mmCIF file of C-alpha atoms in Angstrom:
data_model
loop_
_atom_site.group_PDB
_atom_site.id
_atom_site.type_symbol
_atom_site.label_atom_id
_atom_site.label_comp_id
_atom_site.label_asym_id
_atom_site.label_seq_id
_atom_site.Cartn_x
_atom_site.Cartn_y
_atom_site.Cartn_z
ATOM 1 C CA MET R 21 -19.142 27.473 -20.309
ATOM 2 C CA LYS R 22 -16.343 29.983 -20.774
ATOM 3 C CA LYS R 23 -13.398 28.922 -22.909
ATOM 4 C CA ILE R 24 -9.713 29.525 -22.159
ATOM 5 C CA VAL R 25 -6.730 28.897 -24.420
ATOM 6 C CA LEU R 26 -3.365 28.496 -22.692
ATOM 7 C CA ILE R 27 -0.382 28.991 -24.986
ATOM 8 C CA THR R 28 3.257 27.945 -24.640
ATOM 9 C CA THR R 29 6.198 27.572 -27.001
ATOM 10 C CA GLY R 30 7.335 24.591 -24.926
ATOM 11 C CA GLN R 31 5.876 21.196 -24.081
ATOM 12 C CA PRO R 32 3.450 20.273 -21.281
ATOM 13 C CA SER R 33 5.773 17.779 -19.597
ATOM 14 C CA GLY R 34 8.467 20.454 -19.416
ATOM 15 C CA ASN R 35 6.116 23.041 -17.916
ATOM 16 C CA PRO R 36 4.325 21.713 -14.816
ATOM 17 C CA ARG R 37 2.903 25.191 -14.161
ATOM 18 C CA ILE R 38 0.809 25.306 -17.332
ATOM 19 C CA VAL R 39 -0.460 21.778 -16.609
ATOM 20 C CA LYS R 40 -1.492 22.765 -13.069
ATOM 21 C CA GLU R 41 -3.177 25.900 -14.385
ATOM 22 C CA ALA R 42 -5.055 23.936 -17.044
ATOM 23 C CA ASP R 43 -6.209 21.413 -14.431
ATOM 24 C CA ALA R 44 -7.347 24.153 -12.046
ATOM 25 C CA LEU R 45 -9.259 26.079 -14.685
ATOM 26 C CA GLN R 46 -10.918 22.955 -16.074
ATOM 27 C CA SER R 47 -11.979 21.977 -12.533
ATOM 28 C CA ALA R 48 -13.334 25.501 -11.989
ATOM 29 C CA GLY R 49 -15.736 25.057 -14.896
ATOM 30 C CA TYR R 50 -13.803 26.490 -17.828
ATOM 31 C CA GLU R 51 -13.303 24.663 -21.117
ATOM 32 C CA VAL R 52 -9.528 24.642 -21.513
ATOM 33 C CA THR R 53 -7.307 24.074 -24.546
ATOM 34 C CA VAL R 54 -3.510 24.028 -24.331
ATOM 35 C CA LEU R 55 -1.578 24.973 -27.467
ATOM 36 C CA TYR R 56 2.056 23.915 -27.329
ATOM 37 C CA CYS R 57 5.158 23.368 -29.472
ATOM 38 C CA PHE R 58 7.866 20.763 -29.756
ATOM 39 C CA PHE R 59 10.948 21.940 -27.879
ATOM 40 C CA ILE R 60 13.120 18.972 -26.911
ATOM 41 C CA ARG R 61 12.985 15.324 -27.932
ATOM 42 C CA TRP R 62 12.993 13.667 -24.492
ATOM 43 C CA SER R 63 9.823 15.555 -23.514
ATOM 44 C CA SER R 64 7.833 13.953 -26.325
ATOM 45 C CA GLU R 65 7.622 10.556 -24.626
ATOM 46 C CA LYS R 66 6.734 12.241 -21.337
ATOM 47 C CA ASP R 67 3.997 14.204 -23.133
ATOM 48 C CA LYS R 68 2.417 10.991 -24.411
ATOM 49 C CA VAL R 69 2.074 9.667 -20.863
ATOM 50 C CA LEU R 70 0.930 12.969 -19.381
ATOM 51 C CA LEU R 71 -1.642 13.871 -22.037
ATOM 52 C CA GLN R 72 -3.411 10.521 -21.711
ATOM 53 C CA LYS R 73 -4.453 11.545 -18.194
ATOM 54 C CA VAL R 74 -5.687 15.134 -18.681
ATOM 55 C CA SER R 75 -9.294 16.275 -18.971
ATOM 56 C CA TRP R 76 -8.593 19.346 -21.129
ATOM 57 C CA LYS R 77 -7.958 19.628 -24.850
ATOM 58 C CA TYR R 78 -4.505 20.095 -26.366
ATOM 59 C CA LYS R 79 -2.912 20.700 -29.758
ATOM 60 C CA LEU R 80 0.669 20.606 -31.012
ATOM 61 C CA ALA R 81 1.488 23.527 -33.327
ATOM 62 C CA GLY R 82 4.502 23.866 -35.611
ATOM 63 C CA GLY R 83 5.274 20.188 -36.090
ATOM 64 C CA SER R 84 8.034 18.075 -34.568
ATOM 65 C CA PRO R 85 10.739 15.673 -35.746
ATOM 66 C CA GLU R 86 8.082 12.917 -35.692
ATOM 67 C CA GLN R 87 4.905 14.794 -36.626
ATOM 68 C CA ASN R 88 4.501 17.192 -39.583
ATOM 69 C CA LYS R 89 8.249 17.101 -40.104
ATOM 70 C CA TRP R 90 8.298 19.491 -43.052
ATOM 71 C CA VAL R 91 6.488 22.136 -40.974
ATOM 72 C CA TYR R 92 8.965 21.652 -38.141
ATOM 73 C CA TRP R 93 12.017 22.098 -40.354
ATOM 74 C CA LEU R 94 10.447 25.029 -42.185
ATOM 75 C CA THR R 95 9.745 26.818 -38.899
ATOM 76 C CA ARG R 96 13.296 26.185 -37.711
ATOM 77 C CA LEU R 97 14.634 27.744 -40.906
ATOM 78 C CA ARG R 98 12.272 30.716 -40.558
ATOM 79 C CA CYS R 99 13.315 31.259 -36.933
ATOM 80 C CA LYS R 100 17.018 31.241 -37.845
ATOM 81 C CA LEU R 101 16.429 33.591 -40.772
ATOM 82 C CA ALA R 102 14.452 35.979 -38.546
ATOM 83 C CA GLY R 103 17.317 35.923 -36.054
ATOM 84 C CA ILE R 104 19.707 37.012 -38.795
ATOM 85 C CA LEU R 105 17.474 39.661 -40.334
ATOM 86 C CA ILE R 106 16.618 41.246 -36.985
ATOM 87 C CA GLN R 107 20.239 42.346 -36.664
ATOM 88 C CA TYR R 108 19.846 44.509 -39.771
ATOM 89 C CA LEU R 109 16.151 45.436 -39.833
ATOM 90 C CA GLY R 110 15.393 45.722 -36.125
ATOM 91 C CA HIS R 111 12.185 44.597 -34.414
ATOM 92 C CA TYR R 112 9.958 45.081 -37.444
ATOM 93 C CA TYR R 113 8.102 42.759 -39.853
ATOM 94 C CA LEU R 114 7.364 40.320 -36.978
ATOM 95 C CA LEU R 115 11.068 39.516 -36.743
ATOM 96 C CA ALA R 116 11.085 39.791 -32.940
ATOM 97 C CA GLU R 117 8.060 37.496 -32.642
ATOM 98 C CA ARG R 118 9.466 34.917 -35.073
ATOM 99 C CA THR R 119 12.896 34.974 -33.444
ATOM 100 C CA GLN R 120 11.424 34.482 -29.982
ATOM 101 C CA ALA R 121 9.037 31.687 -31.022
ATOM 102 C CA ARG R 122 9.953 29.114 -33.666
ATOM 103 C CA ALA R 123 6.288 28.366 -34.431
ATOM 104 C CA TYR R 124 4.872 31.859 -33.891
ATOM 105 C CA ASP R 125 2.717 31.828 -37.051
ATOM 106 C CA GLU R 126 1.426 28.305 -36.457
ATOM 107 C CA LEU R 127 0.547 29.002 -32.831
ATOM 108 C CA LEU R 128 -1.346 32.149 -33.807
ATOM 109 C CA ARG R 129 -3.179 30.313 -36.572
ATOM 110 C CA GLU R 130 -4.306 27.586 -34.155
ATOM 111 C CA ALA R 131 -5.264 30.132 -31.493
ATOM 112 C CA LYS R 132 -7.418 32.054 -33.978
ATOM 113 C CA LYS R 133 -9.273 28.841 -34.843
ATOM 114 C CA ILE R 134 -10.601 28.668 -31.263
ATOM 115 C CA LYS R 135 -13.096 31.327 -30.265
ATOM 116 C CA ALA R 136 -12.475 31.726 -26.550
ATOM 117 C CA ASP R 137 -13.044 34.202 -23.749
ATOM 118 C CA TRP R 138 -9.401 34.220 -22.610
ATOM 119 C CA TYR R 139 -6.019 33.671 -24.260
ATOM 120 C CA ILE R 140 -3.198 33.289 -21.738
ATOM 121 C CA GLY R 141 0.488 33.136 -22.657
ATOM 122 C CA HIS R 142 2.931 31.099 -20.585
ATOM 123 C CA ASN R 143 6.286 32.231 -21.898
ATOM 124 C CA LEU R 144 7.571 35.223 -23.803
ATOM 125 C CA GLY R 145 7.169 33.678 -27.245
ATOM 126 C CA ALA R 146 3.503 33.062 -26.438
ATOM 127 C CA LEU R 147 2.820 36.637 -25.308
ATOM 128 C CA PRO R 148 2.243 38.119 -28.815
ATOM 129 C CA VAL R 149 0.144 35.094 -29.776
ATOM 130 C CA ALA R 150 -2.156 35.504 -26.768
ATOM 131 C CA VAL R 151 -2.628 39.225 -27.379
ATOM 132 C CA LYS R 152 -3.242 38.943 -31.125
ATOM 133 C CA ALA R 153 -5.628 36.003 -30.767
ATOM 134 C CA ALA R 154 -7.583 37.922 -28.115
ATOM 135 C CA GLN R 155 -7.765 40.983 -30.357
ATOM 136 C CA TYR R 156 -8.910 38.829 -33.293
ATOM 137 C CA HIS R 157 -11.828 37.449 -31.255
ATOM 138 C CA ASN R 158 -12.479 40.614 -29.224
ATOM 139 C CA ALA R 159 -11.591 38.602 -26.129
ATOM 140 C CA LYS R 160 -9.274 39.048 -23.136
ATOM 141 C CA ALA R 161 -5.581 38.229 -22.765
ATOM 142 C CA GLY R 162 -3.388 37.383 -19.793
ATOM 143 C CA PHE R 163 0.225 36.430 -19.296
ATOM 144 C CA ASP R 164 2.239 34.480 -16.727
ATOM 145 C CA PHE R 165 5.799 35.493 -15.786
ATOM 146 C CA GLU R 166 6.977 32.240 -14.245
ATOM 147 C CA ASP R 167 10.450 33.736 -14.613
ATOM 148 C CA TYR R 168 11.830 37.249 -14.903
ATOM 149 C CA HIS R 169 12.881 37.089 -18.547
ATOM 150 C CA ARG R 170 14.962 40.261 -18.530
ATOM 151 C CA GLY R 171 16.969 38.786 -15.672
ATOM 152 C CA GLU R 172 17.735 35.408 -17.250
ATOM 153 C CA LEU R 173 20.551 36.667 -19.470
ATOM 154 C CA ALA R 174 24.309 36.896 -19.237
ATOM 155 C CA PRO R 175 25.724 40.466 -19.190
ATOM 156 C CA GLY R 176 26.737 40.413 -22.874
ATOM 157 C CA GLU R 177 23.377 39.404 -24.314
ATOM 158 C CA LYS R 178 22.259 42.955 -25.131
ATOM 159 C CA THR R 179 20.566 42.027 -28.399
ATOM 160 C CA VAL R 180 18.358 39.449 -26.693
ATOM 161 C CA LEU R 181 17.570 41.883 -23.875
ATOM 162 C CA LYS R 182 16.436 44.514 -26.383
ATOM 163 C CA ARG R 183 14.142 41.961 -28.022
ATOM 164 C CA ILE R 184 12.640 40.980 -24.656
ATOM 165 C CA ILE R 185 12.009 44.602 -23.712
ATOM 166 C CA HIS R 186 10.491 45.280 -27.135
ATOM 167 C CA LEU R 187 8.073 42.347 -26.869
ATOM 168 C CA GLU R 188 7.040 43.202 -23.313
ATOM 169 C CA SER R 189 6.562 46.883 -24.131
ATOM 170 C CA SER R 190 4.605 46.122 -27.306
ATOM 171 C CA TYR R 191 2.171 43.558 -25.929
ATOM 172 C CA LEU R 192 1.921 43.850 -22.159
ATOM 173 C CA PRO R 193 -0.265 47.007 -22.283
ATOM 174 C CA SER R 194 -2.974 44.957 -24.039
ATOM 175 C CA LEU R 195 -3.276 42.425 -21.224
ATOM 176 C CA GLN R 196 -6.116 42.297 -18.696
ATOM 177 C CA TYR R 197 -3.827 40.818 -16.033
ATOM 178 C CA VAL R 198 -0.313 39.532 -15.381
ATOM 179 C CA SER R 199 0.624 36.738 -12.990
ATOM 180 C CA THR R 200 4.061 35.839 -11.646
ATOM 181 C CA ALA R 201 5.563 32.990 -9.632
ATOM 182 C CA SER R 202 7.123 35.048 -6.836
ATOM 183 C CA GLU R 203 6.532 38.271 -4.951
ATOM 184 C CA LEU R 204 9.858 39.744 -6.092
ATOM 185 C CA ILE R 205 9.098 39.021 -9.758
ATOM 186 C CA THR R 206 5.786 40.792 -9.179
ATOM 187 C CA ASP R 207 7.626 43.789 -7.723
ATOM 188 C CA VAL R 208 10.090 44.106 -10.607
ATOM 189 C CA THR R 209 7.321 43.626 -13.210
ATOM 190 C CA VAL R 210 5.334 46.481 -11.691
ATOM 191 C CA LYS R 211 8.491 48.601 -11.631
ATOM 192 C CA ASN R 212 9.303 47.875 -15.289
ATOM 193 C CA HIS R 213 5.762 48.696 -16.448
ATOM 194 C CA PRO R 214 4.562 51.651 -14.363
ATOM 195 C CA GLY R 215 1.812 52.449 -16.856
ATOM 196 C CA PHE R 216 0.172 49.032 -16.496
ATOM 197 C CA LYS R 217 -2.829 49.532 -14.212
ATOM 198 C CA ASN R 218 -4.471 46.117 -14.478
ATOM 199 C CA PRO R 219 -3.914 43.438 -11.809
ATOM 200 C CA VAL R 220 -0.465 41.908 -11.297
ATOM 201 C CA ILE R 221 -0.833 38.903 -8.998
ATOM 202 C CA THR R 222 1.541 36.350 -7.487
ATOM 203 C CA ILE R 223 0.676 32.671 -7.895
ATOM 204 C CA ARG R 224 3.363 30.542 -6.284
ATOM 205 C CA ASN R 225 4.451 27.293 -7.895
ATOM 206 C CA CYS R 226 2.776 25.055 -5.336
ATOM 207 C CA PHE R 227 1.605 21.521 -6.071
ATOM 208 C CA PRO R 228 -1.824 19.913 -5.623
ATOM 209 C CA ILE R 229 -2.599 18.542 -2.189
ATOM 210 C CA SER R 230 -4.021 15.530 -4.041
ATOM 211 C CA GLN R 231 -0.395 14.648 -4.843
ATOM 212 C CA GLN R 232 0.670 14.690 -1.189
ATOM 213 C CA PRO R 233 1.861 11.224 -0.160
ATOM 214 C CA ALA R 234 1.438 9.738 3.295
ATOM 215 C CA TYR R 235 3.957 11.138 5.740
ATOM 216 C CA HIS R 236 7.091 8.982 5.635
ATOM 217 C CA GLU R 237 8.269 8.020 9.101
ATOM 218 C CA ARG R 238 12.002 7.459 9.489
ATOM 219 C CA ASP R 239 13.124 4.185 10.974
ATOM 220 C CA ASN R 240 16.318 3.814 12.964
ATOM 221 C CA ASP R 241 18.459 4.421 9.882
ATOM 222 C CA THR R 242 21.382 6.661 10.837
ATOM 223 C CA THR R 243 21.961 7.984 7.313
ATOM 224 C CA LEU R 244 20.829 11.439 6.187
ATOM 225 C CA GLN R 245 19.235 11.359 2.753
ATOM 226 C CA LEU R 246 19.517 14.562 0.691
ATOM 227 C CA PHE R 247 17.476 15.124 -2.488
ATOM 228 C CA TRP R 248 17.730 17.534 -5.452
ATOM 229 C CA PHE R 249 15.844 17.469 -8.737
ATOM 230 C CA SER R 250 15.444 19.382 -11.966
ATOM 231 C CA GLN R 251 14.827 18.571 -15.609
ATOM 232 C CA THR R 252 18.598 18.790 -16.119
ATOM 233 C CA ILE R 253 21.395 17.981 -13.697
ATOM 234 C CA GLY R 254 23.875 20.521 -14.998
ATOM 235 C CA VAL R 255 26.667 22.934 -14.193
ATOM 236 C CA ASN R 256 25.957 26.395 -12.780
ATOM 237 C CA ARG R 257 22.842 25.163 -10.994
ATOM 238 C CA GLY R 258 24.340 25.335 -7.493
ATOM 239 C CA LEU R 259 25.359 21.689 -7.357
ATOM 240 C CA GLU R 260 29.064 22.498 -7.336
ATOM 241 C CA VAL R 261 28.850 23.953 -3.829
ATOM 242 C CA LEU R 262 26.878 20.910 -2.686
ATOM 243 C CA ILE R 263 29.592 18.548 -3.940
ATOM 244 C CA SER R 264 32.174 20.665 -2.107
ATOM 245 C CA ALA R 265 30.119 20.544 1.095
ATOM 246 C CA LEU R 266 29.867 16.748 0.895
ATOM 247 C CA ASN R 267 33.642 16.582 0.521
ATOM 248 C CA ILE R 268 34.075 18.792 3.579
ATOM 249 C CA LEU R 269 31.796 16.521 5.604
ATOM 250 C CA ASN R 270 33.330 13.345 4.204
ATOM 251 C CA ASP R 271 30.654 11.436 6.095
ATOM 252 C CA PRO R 272 29.529 8.072 4.652
ATOM 253 C CA ARG R 273 26.211 8.490 6.492
ATOM 254 C CA VAL R 274 25.242 11.431 4.210
ATOM 255 C CA HIS R 275 23.758 10.402 0.859
ATOM 256 C CA LEU R 276 22.654 12.591 -2.058
ATOM 257 C CA THR R 277 20.145 11.573 -4.737
ATOM 258 C CA LEU R 278 19.901 13.643 -7.921
ATOM 259 C CA ALA R 279 16.845 13.328 -10.178
ATOM 260 C CA GLY R 280 16.853 14.591 -13.756
ATOM 261 C CA ARG R 281 18.757 14.149 -16.990
ATOM 262 C CA CYS R 282 22.459 14.475 -16.144
ATOM 263 C CA ASP R 283 24.453 16.293 -18.819
ATOM 264 C CA GLU R 284 27.982 15.158 -19.603
ATOM 265 C CA ASP R 285 29.695 18.259 -18.207
ATOM 266 C CA MET R 286 28.061 17.817 -14.816
ATOM 267 C CA LEU R 287 28.673 14.084 -14.731
ATOM 268 C CA GLN R 288 32.355 14.673 -15.447
ATOM 269 C CA TYR R 289 32.483 17.405 -12.805
ATOM 270 C CA ILE R 290 31.021 15.082 -10.176
ATOM 271 C CA ARG R 291 33.413 12.297 -11.088
ATOM 272 C CA ASN R 292 36.386 14.657 -10.893
ATOM 273 C CA ASN R 293 35.379 16.369 -7.646
ATOM 274 C CA ALA R 294 33.269 14.015 -5.551
ATOM 275 C CA GLY R 295 36.247 12.079 -4.234
ATOM 276 C CA GLN R 296 35.296 9.470 -1.619
ATOM 277 C CA THR R 297 31.698 10.725 -1.576
ATOM 278 C CA MET R 298 31.063 9.448 -5.122
ATOM 279 C CA ASP R 299 29.709 6.170 -3.746
ATOM 280 C CA ASN R 300 27.072 8.154 -1.816
ATOM 281 C CA ILE R 301 25.792 10.101 -4.831
ATOM 282 C CA HIS R 302 22.906 8.418 -6.634
ATOM 283 C CA PHE R 303 21.223 9.256 -9.964
ATOM 284 C CA ALA R 304 17.482 8.640 -10.254
ATOM 285 C CA GLY R 305 16.833 9.759 -13.832
ATOM 286 C CA ILE R 306 13.805 11.839 -14.821
ATOM 287 C CA ILE R 307 10.753 11.571 -12.567
ATOM 288 C CA GLN R 308 7.325 12.564 -13.877
ATOM 289 C CA PRO R 309 6.197 15.832 -12.202
ATOM 290 C CA GLU R 310 3.101 14.280 -10.631
ATOM 291 C CA GLU R 311 5.236 11.477 -9.178
ATOM 292 C CA LEU R 312 7.867 13.749 -7.628
ATOM 293 C CA PRO R 313 6.218 14.308 -4.213
ATOM 294 C CA SER R 314 5.876 10.557 -3.580
ATOM 295 C CA PHE R 315 9.415 9.983 -4.786
ATOM 296 C CA ALA R 316 10.773 12.816 -2.621
ATOM 297 C CA ALA R 317 8.923 11.620 0.494
ATOM 298 C CA VAL R 318 11.470 8.882 1.217
ATOM 299 C CA PHE R 319 14.254 11.469 1.616
ATOM 300 C CA ASP R 320 15.017 13.672 4.602
ATOM 301 C CA VAL R 321 16.182 17.022 3.240
ATOM 302 C CA GLY R 322 15.363 18.794 -0.024
ATOM 303 C CA MET R 323 18.132 20.986 -1.403
ATOM 304 C CA ALA R 324 17.024 24.391 -2.766
ATOM 305 C CA ILE R 325 20.434 25.554 -3.925
ATOM 306 C CA GLU R 326 19.882 28.546 -6.172
ATOM 307 C CA LEU R 327 22.502 31.023 -7.345
ATOM 308 C CA ALA R 328 22.140 34.789 -7.015
ATOM 309 C CA VAL R 329 23.070 35.413 -10.663
ATOM 310 C CA PRO R 330 21.588 36.031 -13.110
ATOM 311 C CA VAL R 331 18.975 38.240 -11.462
ATOM 312 C CA ASN R 332 16.114 35.837 -12.142
ATOM 313 C CA ARG R 333 17.706 33.211 -9.910
ATOM 314 C CA ASP R 334 17.891 35.698 -7.059
ATOM 315 C CA ILE R 335 14.220 36.673 -7.198
ATOM 316 C CA CYS R 336 12.491 33.494 -8.349
ATOM 317 C CA LEU R 337 10.858 30.841 -6.182
ATOM 318 C CA THR R 338 11.186 27.458 -7.862
ATOM 319 C CA ASN R 339 8.866 24.487 -7.719
ATOM 320 C CA LYS R 340 11.555 22.522 -5.852
ATOM 321 C CA ILE R 341 10.664 24.087 -2.529
ATOM 322 C CA PHE R 342 6.970 23.315 -2.867
ATOM 323 C CA THR R 343 7.660 19.717 -3.863
ATOM 324 C CA TYR R 344 9.841 19.296 -0.771
ATOM 325 C CA LEU R 345 7.139 20.772 1.469
ATOM 326 C CA LEU R 346 4.435 18.533 0.038
ATOM 327 C CA ALA R 347 6.697 15.514 0.522
ATOM 328 C CA GLY R 348 7.499 16.374 4.124
ATOM 329 C CA ASN R 349 11.186 17.133 3.592
ATOM 330 C CA ALA R 350 13.194 19.575 5.626
ATOM 331 C CA VAL R 351 14.695 22.202 3.314
ATOM 332 C CA ILE R 352 18.148 23.725 3.021
ATOM 333 C CA LEU R 353 18.029 26.978 1.056
ATOM 334 C CA SER R 354 20.729 29.179 -0.399
ATOM 335 C CA ALA R 355 20.244 32.762 0.757
ATOM 336 C CA THR R 356 18.934 34.317 -2.447
ATOM 337 C CA ALA R 357 16.715 37.344 -1.928
ATOM 338 C CA MET R 358 13.434 35.511 -2.575
ATOM 339 C CA GLN R 359 14.316 32.318 -0.731
ATOM 340 C CA MET R 360 15.424 34.300 2.317
ATOM 341 C CA ALA R 361 12.169 36.239 2.346
ATOM 342 C CA PHE R 362 10.163 33.036 1.925
ATOM 343 C CA ASN R 363 12.031 31.252 4.713
ATOM 344 C CA GLU R 364 11.581 34.184 7.063
ATOM 345 C CA MET R 365 7.848 34.013 6.415
ATOM 346 C CA TYR R 366 7.300 30.241 6.659
ATOM 347 C CA LYS R 367 10.340 28.817 8.538
ATOM 348 C CA VAL R 368 10.726 25.890 6.139
ATOM 349 C CA GLY R 369 14.377 25.133 6.870
ATOM 350 C CA ALA R 370 17.957 26.302 7.233
ATOM 351 C CA SER R 371 19.687 28.777 4.946
ATOM 352 C CA PHE R 372 23.309 29.285 3.982
ATOM 353 C CA GLU R 373 25.233 31.993 2.169
ATOM 354 C CA VAL R 374 25.234 31.467 -1.604
ATOM 355 C CA ASN R 375 28.271 29.409 -2.721
ATOM 356 C CA ASN R 376 29.549 28.995 0.862
ATOM 357 C CA ALA R 377 30.401 25.280 1.052
ATOM 358 C CA ASN R 378 31.540 25.398 4.683
ATOM 359 C CA GLU R 379 28.272 26.952 5.817
ATOM 360 C CA LEU R 380 26.284 24.472 3.743
ATOM 361 C CA ALA R 381 28.186 21.607 5.377
ATOM 362 C CA GLU R 382 27.190 22.987 8.803
ATOM 363 C CA ARG R 383 23.519 23.165 7.804
ATOM 364 C CA ILE R 384 23.635 19.542 6.661
ATOM 365 C CA LYS R 385 25.214 18.491 9.977
ATOM 366 C CA GLU R 386 22.417 20.236 11.895
ATOM 367 C CA TYR R 387 19.843 17.973 10.250
ATOM 368 C CA GLN R 388 21.753 14.923 11.409
ATOM 369 C CA GLN R 389 20.123 15.650 14.765
ATOM 370 C CA PRO R 390 17.048 13.348 14.695
ATOM 371 C CA GLU R 391 14.720 15.545 16.777
ATOM 372 C CA ARG R 392 15.456 18.691 14.801
ATOM 373 C CA LEU R 393 14.977 16.844 11.516
ATOM 374 C CA LYS R 394 11.687 15.311 12.643
ATOM 375 C CA ALA R 395 10.263 18.632 13.874
ATOM 376 C CA GLN R 396 11.142 20.410 10.605
ATOM 377 C CA ARG R 397 9.760 17.637 8.429
ATOM 378 C CA LEU R 398 6.438 17.571 10.298
ATOM 379 C CA HIS R 399 6.182 21.366 10.172
ATOM 380 C CA ASN R 400 6.726 21.404 6.404
ATOM 381 C CA TYR R 401 4.314 18.549 5.717
ATOM 382 C CA GLU R 402 1.520 20.251 7.651
ATOM 383 C CA LEU R 403 2.331 23.629 6.092
ATOM 384 C CA ALA R 404 1.815 22.198 2.612
ATOM 385 C CA LYS R 405 -1.389 20.430 3.636
ATOM 386 C CA ARG R 406 -2.795 23.534 5.312
ATOM 387 C CA GLU R 407 -1.623 26.421 3.162
ATOM 388 C CA LEU R 408 1.119 26.024 0.556
ATOM 389 C CA ASN R 409 -0.665 23.867 -2.002
ATOM 390 C CA TRP R 410 -2.008 24.454 -5.500
ATOM 391 C CA GLU R 411 -5.658 24.239 -4.436
ATOM 392 C CA LYS R 412 -5.130 27.298 -2.207
ATOM 393 C CA GLU R 413 -2.812 29.140 -4.576
ATOM 394 C CA SER R 414 -4.781 28.670 -7.815
ATOM 395 C CA VAL R 415 -7.868 30.304 -6.277
ATOM 396 C CA ARG R 416 -6.101 33.634 -6.833
ATOM 397 C CA LEU R 417 -6.298 33.040 -10.571
ATOM 398 C CA THR R 418 -9.829 31.637 -10.739
ATOM 399 C CA ASP R 419 -11.140 34.421 -8.491
ATOM 400 C CA LEU R 420 -9.490 37.012 -10.735
ATOM 401 C CA LEU R 421 -10.897 35.562 -13.953
ATOM 402 C CA ASP R 422 -14.368 35.275 -12.414
ATOM 403 C CA LYS R 423 -14.400 39.035 -11.850
ATOM 404 C CA PHE R 424 -14.177 39.817 -15.562
#
């Protein structure tokens, strides 16, 4: 049985993609180990629930506030020190690696302990670890660009951009393949690395068909139920234009449910700007990733409200859309480059110009027409069952690995 080590500097509950990949590879006959790091406290409780259910192995590296505390605090100090020294010494002496990943050394040490056939990184801090562990064991390395890291930054973050480019340029040539989560991220990755001749494949962030709930039939309820979710309900996520659109509609029959951890800035924004619609905005808290499709199924329309800046938001394709499809929701999409291309291909819903509240209000009104809403919901539910699901999408990865 071939062995694969998946590596992330985050936590499993905060990265549904690495969990889906681990599940798919384990089901395909690989022996999978996930190496991960503590990132944020609220994910720790979610990890405990999630990791009780998985069939693959896992290991926390670099400690946490509850486990191996002295290691955790030491790695935090080392990361901060590396971030200071890199300003004077440049990207040498592993300063770039240790600035990018708090537990770089600990992750690499754990990865080297496992003799595997593949080491696959799942965020930029894990890229050097995957490559060096593969070189240590004379094995193969891969990397997944779920996001376009160069395009996640604000215009003034030149130092961080230089570090990202340095890490990509230093380690990407040693990979046997690269995967991305959208066709446009694939395109820009190929453009940025013209000398990379190994496969660059797109694996969309679909969800397992095994998580698809029964289709939820609407009764004679005259309300329209909108749904949006993320790990964090925060500012600059596109929600501001949605609140404005609800105010324009000022229709008590339109309800919005937000799932995720609501930060104080966003909560205050909603309170200050929701006006009479505040009573129709509901907060559901954090929903476990595997429970999201069933939770979403009771709503009518999923809101895929992305911004066009920074660049990553314009070219990414988030897991929201695929959750909505699996749940049988109609979808309203902001017209980012990737979402427009996706909607043209699959006709999953109605689009509106980014940040145009009036146009968004019109799209919402269109789905108050029962027949149109029903037709779109059925189309999306069947589309997910037939094509846009993780079982179909993950075959691209397993087929690729089987060729080596």
